[in-house]
Short mmCIF file of C-alpha atoms and ligand atoms in Angstrom, two decimals:
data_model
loop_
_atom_site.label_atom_id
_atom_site.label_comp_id
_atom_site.label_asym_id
_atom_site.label_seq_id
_atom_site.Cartn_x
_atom_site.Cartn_y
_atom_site.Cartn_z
CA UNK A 1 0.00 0.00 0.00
CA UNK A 2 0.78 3.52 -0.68
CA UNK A 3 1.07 5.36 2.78
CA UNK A 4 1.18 9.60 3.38
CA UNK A 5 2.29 9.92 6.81
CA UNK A 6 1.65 13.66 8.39
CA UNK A 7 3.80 14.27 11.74
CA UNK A 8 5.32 16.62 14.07
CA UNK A 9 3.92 20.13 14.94
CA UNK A 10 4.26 23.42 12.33
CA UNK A 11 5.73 26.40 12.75
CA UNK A 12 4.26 30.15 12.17
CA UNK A 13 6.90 32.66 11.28
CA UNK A 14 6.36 36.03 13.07
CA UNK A 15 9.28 37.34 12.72
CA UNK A 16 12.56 36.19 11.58
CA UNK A 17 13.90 34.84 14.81
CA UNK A 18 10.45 34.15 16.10
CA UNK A 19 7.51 31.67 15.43
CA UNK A 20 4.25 30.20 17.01
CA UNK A 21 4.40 26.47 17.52
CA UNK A 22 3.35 23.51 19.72
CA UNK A 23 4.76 20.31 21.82
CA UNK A 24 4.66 17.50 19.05
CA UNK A 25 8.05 15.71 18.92
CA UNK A 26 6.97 13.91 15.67
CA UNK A 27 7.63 10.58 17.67
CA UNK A 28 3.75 9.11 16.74
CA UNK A 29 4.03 10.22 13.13
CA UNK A 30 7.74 8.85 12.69
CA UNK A 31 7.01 5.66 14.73
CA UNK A 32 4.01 4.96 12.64
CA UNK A 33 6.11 5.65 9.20
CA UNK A 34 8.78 2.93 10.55
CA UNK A 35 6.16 0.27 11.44
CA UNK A 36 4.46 0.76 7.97
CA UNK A 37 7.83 0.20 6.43
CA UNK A 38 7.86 -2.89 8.66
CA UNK A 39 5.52 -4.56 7.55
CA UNK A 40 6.19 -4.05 3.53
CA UNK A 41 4.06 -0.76 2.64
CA UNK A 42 6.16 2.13 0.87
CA UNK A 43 5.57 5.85 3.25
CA UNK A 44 5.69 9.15 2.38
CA UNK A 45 6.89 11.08 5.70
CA UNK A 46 5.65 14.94 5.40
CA UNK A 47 7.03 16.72 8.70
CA UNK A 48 6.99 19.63 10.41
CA UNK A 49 10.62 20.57 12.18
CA UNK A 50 11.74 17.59 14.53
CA UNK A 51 15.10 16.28 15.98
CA UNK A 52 14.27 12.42 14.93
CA UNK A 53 15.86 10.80 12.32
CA UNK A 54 13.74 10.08 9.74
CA UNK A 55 13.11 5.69 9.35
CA UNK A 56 15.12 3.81 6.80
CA UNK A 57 13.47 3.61 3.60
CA UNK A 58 10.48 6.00 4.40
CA UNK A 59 9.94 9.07 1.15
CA UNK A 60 10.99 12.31 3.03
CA UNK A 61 9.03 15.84 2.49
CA UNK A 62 10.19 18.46 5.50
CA UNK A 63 7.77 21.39 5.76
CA UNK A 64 8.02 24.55 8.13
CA UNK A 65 4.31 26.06 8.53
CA UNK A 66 0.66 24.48 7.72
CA UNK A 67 0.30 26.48 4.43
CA UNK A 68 3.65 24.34 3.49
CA UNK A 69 1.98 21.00 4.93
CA UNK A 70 -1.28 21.78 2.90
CA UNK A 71 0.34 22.64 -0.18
CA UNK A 72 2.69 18.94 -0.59
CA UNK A 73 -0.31 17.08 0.57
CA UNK A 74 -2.87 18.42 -1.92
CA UNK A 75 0.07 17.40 -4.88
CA UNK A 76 0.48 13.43 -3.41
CA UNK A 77 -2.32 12.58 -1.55
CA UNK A 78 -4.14 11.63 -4.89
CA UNK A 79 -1.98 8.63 -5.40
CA UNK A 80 -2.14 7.34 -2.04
CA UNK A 81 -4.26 4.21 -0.60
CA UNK A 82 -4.33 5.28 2.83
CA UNK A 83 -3.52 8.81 4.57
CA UNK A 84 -2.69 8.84 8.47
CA UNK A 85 -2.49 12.84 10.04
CA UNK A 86 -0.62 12.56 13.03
CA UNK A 87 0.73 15.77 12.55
CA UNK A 88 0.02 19.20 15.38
CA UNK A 89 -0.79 21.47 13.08
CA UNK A 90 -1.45 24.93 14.09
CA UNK A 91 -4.98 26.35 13.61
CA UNK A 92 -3.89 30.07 13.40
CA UNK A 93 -0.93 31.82 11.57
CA UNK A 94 0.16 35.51 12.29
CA UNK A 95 -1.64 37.73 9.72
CA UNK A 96 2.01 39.12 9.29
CA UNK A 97 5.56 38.38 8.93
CA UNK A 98 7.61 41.56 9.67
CA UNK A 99 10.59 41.88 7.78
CA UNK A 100 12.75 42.64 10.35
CA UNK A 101 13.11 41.23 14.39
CA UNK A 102 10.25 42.92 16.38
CA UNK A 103 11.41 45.53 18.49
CA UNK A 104 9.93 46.04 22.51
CA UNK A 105 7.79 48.85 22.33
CA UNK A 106 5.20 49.71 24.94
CA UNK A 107 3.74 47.10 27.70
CA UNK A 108 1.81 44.89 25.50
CA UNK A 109 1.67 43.43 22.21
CA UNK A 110 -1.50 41.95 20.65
CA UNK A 111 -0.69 39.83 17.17
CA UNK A 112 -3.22 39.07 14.89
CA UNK A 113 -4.07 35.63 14.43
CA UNK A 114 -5.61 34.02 11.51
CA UNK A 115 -7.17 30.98 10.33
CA UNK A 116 -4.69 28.15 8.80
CA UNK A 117 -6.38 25.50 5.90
CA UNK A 118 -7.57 22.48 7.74
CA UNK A 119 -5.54 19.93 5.80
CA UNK A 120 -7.39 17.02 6.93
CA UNK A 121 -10.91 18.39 6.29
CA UNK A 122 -9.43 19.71 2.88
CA UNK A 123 -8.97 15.58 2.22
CA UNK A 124 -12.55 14.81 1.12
CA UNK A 125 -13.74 18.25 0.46
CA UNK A 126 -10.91 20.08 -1.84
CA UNK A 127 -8.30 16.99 -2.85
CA UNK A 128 -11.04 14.39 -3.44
CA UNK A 129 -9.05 12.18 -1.88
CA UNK A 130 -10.76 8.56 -2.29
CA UNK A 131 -8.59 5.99 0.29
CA UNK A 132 -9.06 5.22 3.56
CA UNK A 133 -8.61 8.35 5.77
CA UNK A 134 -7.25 8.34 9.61
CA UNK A 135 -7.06 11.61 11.60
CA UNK A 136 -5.99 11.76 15.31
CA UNK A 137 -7.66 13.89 17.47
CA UNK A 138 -5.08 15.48 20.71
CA UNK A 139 -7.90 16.38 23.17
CA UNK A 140 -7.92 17.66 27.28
CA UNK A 141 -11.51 16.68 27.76
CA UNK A 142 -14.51 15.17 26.34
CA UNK A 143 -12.26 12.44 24.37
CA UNK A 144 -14.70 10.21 22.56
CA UNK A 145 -17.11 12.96 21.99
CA UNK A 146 -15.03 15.44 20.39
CA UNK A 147 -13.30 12.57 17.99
CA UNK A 148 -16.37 11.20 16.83
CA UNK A 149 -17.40 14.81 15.91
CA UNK A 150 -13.92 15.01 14.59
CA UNK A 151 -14.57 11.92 12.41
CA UNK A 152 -18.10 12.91 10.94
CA UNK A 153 -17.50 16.58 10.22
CA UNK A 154 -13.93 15.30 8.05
CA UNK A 155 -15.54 12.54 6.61
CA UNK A 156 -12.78 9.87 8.20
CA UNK A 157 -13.15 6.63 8.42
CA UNK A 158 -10.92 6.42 12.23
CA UNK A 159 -10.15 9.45 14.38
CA UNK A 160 -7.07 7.96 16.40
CA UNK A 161 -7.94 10.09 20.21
CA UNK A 162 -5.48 10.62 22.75
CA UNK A 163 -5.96 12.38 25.58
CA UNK A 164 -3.16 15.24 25.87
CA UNK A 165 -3.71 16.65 29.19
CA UNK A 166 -1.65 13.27 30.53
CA UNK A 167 1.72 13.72 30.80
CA UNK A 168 2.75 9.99 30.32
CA UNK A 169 1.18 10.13 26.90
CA UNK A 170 0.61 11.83 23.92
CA UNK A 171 2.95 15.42 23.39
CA UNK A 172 6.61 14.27 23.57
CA UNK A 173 6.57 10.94 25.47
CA UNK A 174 7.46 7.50 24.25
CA UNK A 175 4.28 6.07 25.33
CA UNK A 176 0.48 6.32 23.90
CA UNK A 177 -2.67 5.16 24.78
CA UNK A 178 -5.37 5.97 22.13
CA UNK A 179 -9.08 5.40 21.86
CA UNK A 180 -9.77 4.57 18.14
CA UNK A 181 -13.03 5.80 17.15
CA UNK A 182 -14.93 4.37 14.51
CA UNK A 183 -18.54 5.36 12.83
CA UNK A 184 -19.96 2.35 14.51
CA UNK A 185 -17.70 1.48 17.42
CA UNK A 186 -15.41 2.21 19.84
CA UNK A 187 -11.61 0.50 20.69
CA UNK A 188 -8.92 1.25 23.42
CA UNK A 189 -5.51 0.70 22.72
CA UNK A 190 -4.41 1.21 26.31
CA UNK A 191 -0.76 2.53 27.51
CA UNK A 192 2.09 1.23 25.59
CA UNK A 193 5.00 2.52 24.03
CA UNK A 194 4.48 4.49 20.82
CA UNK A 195 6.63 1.40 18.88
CA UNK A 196 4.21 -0.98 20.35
CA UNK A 197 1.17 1.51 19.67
CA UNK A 198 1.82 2.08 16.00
CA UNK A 199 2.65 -1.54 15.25
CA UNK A 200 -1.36 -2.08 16.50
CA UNK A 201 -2.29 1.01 14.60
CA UNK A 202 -0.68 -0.39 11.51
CA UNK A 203 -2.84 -4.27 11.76
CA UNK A 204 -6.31 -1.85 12.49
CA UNK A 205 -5.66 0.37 9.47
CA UNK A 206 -4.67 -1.96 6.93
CA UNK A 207 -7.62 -4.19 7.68
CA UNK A 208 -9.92 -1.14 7.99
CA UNK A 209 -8.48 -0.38 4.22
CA UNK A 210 -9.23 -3.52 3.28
CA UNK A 211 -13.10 -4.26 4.89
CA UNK A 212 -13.10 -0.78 3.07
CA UNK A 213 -11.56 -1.78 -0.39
CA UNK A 214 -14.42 -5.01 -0.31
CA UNK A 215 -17.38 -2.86 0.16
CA UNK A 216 -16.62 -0.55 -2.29
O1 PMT B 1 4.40 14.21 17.99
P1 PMT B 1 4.29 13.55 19.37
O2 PMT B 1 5.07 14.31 20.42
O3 PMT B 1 4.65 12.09 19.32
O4 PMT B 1 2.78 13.65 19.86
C1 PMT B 1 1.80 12.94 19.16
C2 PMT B 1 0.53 13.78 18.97
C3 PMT B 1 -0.09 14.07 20.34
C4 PMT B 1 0.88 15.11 18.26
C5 PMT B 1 -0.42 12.93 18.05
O5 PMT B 1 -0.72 11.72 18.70
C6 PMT B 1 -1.70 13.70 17.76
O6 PMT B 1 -2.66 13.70 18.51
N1 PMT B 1 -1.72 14.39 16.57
C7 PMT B 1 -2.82 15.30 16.20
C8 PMT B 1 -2.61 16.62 16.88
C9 PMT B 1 -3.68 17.63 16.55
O7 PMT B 1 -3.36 18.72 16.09
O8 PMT B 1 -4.92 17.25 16.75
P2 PMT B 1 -6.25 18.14 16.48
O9 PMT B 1 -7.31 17.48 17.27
O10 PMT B 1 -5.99 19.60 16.75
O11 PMT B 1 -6.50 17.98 14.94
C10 PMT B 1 -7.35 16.98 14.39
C11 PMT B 1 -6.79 16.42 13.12
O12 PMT B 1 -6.77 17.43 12.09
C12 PMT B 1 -5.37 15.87 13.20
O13 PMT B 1 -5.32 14.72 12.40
C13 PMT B 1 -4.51 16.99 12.59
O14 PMT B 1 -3.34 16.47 11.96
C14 PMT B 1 -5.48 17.56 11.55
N2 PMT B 1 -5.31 18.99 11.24
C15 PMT B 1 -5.53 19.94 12.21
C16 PMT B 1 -5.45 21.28 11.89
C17 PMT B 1 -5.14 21.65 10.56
N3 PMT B 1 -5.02 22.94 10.20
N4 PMT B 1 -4.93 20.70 9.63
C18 PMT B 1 -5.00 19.37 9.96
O15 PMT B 1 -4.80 18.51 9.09
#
């Protein structure tokens, strides 16, 4: 199978030496790529800034900010079976770069925020995209009932949920647990190390994609 991977957070330039971004490591979305490899499928890997070294074998696209992530998925997600968005990408961009570093003036500083393309809702909607489609969902409450809104309102087939407000899993640590949320049903995976996570992730996708691929 043909595999676009999304990982690791984005970056929002508001100056040159200055940028908005979030606590994704990348580890889910890298970990995931590798166990794909693992098990025969060819990835493409399109990251946000990380320190990880990306896994043997895996097709390599680094991006900075989510306009950069929308623009190289909307050119290869057409030829792919299966797309998995484990990336943190930022809902709002500065509505302008200056030029030059900000200097301090005054007490406060407001900055103008606007709204970034949702990539994964673009997948149906804008790219037509066809294959089986997996979003995560990082939430701090309401887990299962934010995902499955998640999954209806981008027209996914499985929202992977994690709940980020736990230290011991999801942002930055080596360990996961993950509620996979499907139209009809519900699944925990429960706390294990991302390695162990994605190789369980990888056996529920591909036979998602192919109870998908039969009824189609
Ligand atoms: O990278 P790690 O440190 O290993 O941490 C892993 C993780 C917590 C980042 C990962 O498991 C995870 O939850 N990734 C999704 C993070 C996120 O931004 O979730 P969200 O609920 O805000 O977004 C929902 C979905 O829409 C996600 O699939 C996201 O990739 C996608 N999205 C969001 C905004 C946007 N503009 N475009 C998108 O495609």
């Amino acid at each position: 199978m043909k595999i676009l991977i999304t990982a690791g957070p984005t970056r929002e330039p508001i100056d040159p030496v200055r940028f908005l971004t979030n606590r994704s490591s990348g580890k889910m979305g890298y970990t995931l790529a590798g166990a794909f490899i693992h098990e025969g499928h060819s990835v493409l890997l399109v990251s946000g800034p990380t320190h990880l070294a990306v896994p043997e074998n895996v097709d390599f696209i680094p991006v900075e900010t989510a306009a950069e992530m929308h623009e190289v998925v909307s050119h290869h997600i057409g030829r792919m079976d299966i797309a998995v968005f484990a990336a943190a990408v930022a809902d709002y961009t500065p509505a302008k770069v200056a030029n030059q570093k900000m200097k301090k003036s005054g007490d406060s500083l407001t900055l103008e925020l606007v709204r970034t393309a949702d990539i994964l809702g673009a997948a149906r909607q804008k790219f037509d995209f066809l294959g089986t489609l997996v979003g995560f969902a990082a939430e701090t409450e309401n887990l299962e009932e934010n995902a499955r809104d998640k999954l209806s309102r981008k027209a996914c087939d499985l929202i992977i949920a994690n709940d980020v407000s736990k230290p011991e899993i999801g942002f930055d640590s080596d360990s996961n647990e993950v509620l996979l949320v499907y139209p009809d049903r519900s699944e925990l995976l429960p706390t294990a190390s991302k390695h162990e996570i994605s190789l369980q992730l990888v056996d529920e996708i591909i036979r998602l994609h192919a109870t998908r691929s039969r009824s189609s």
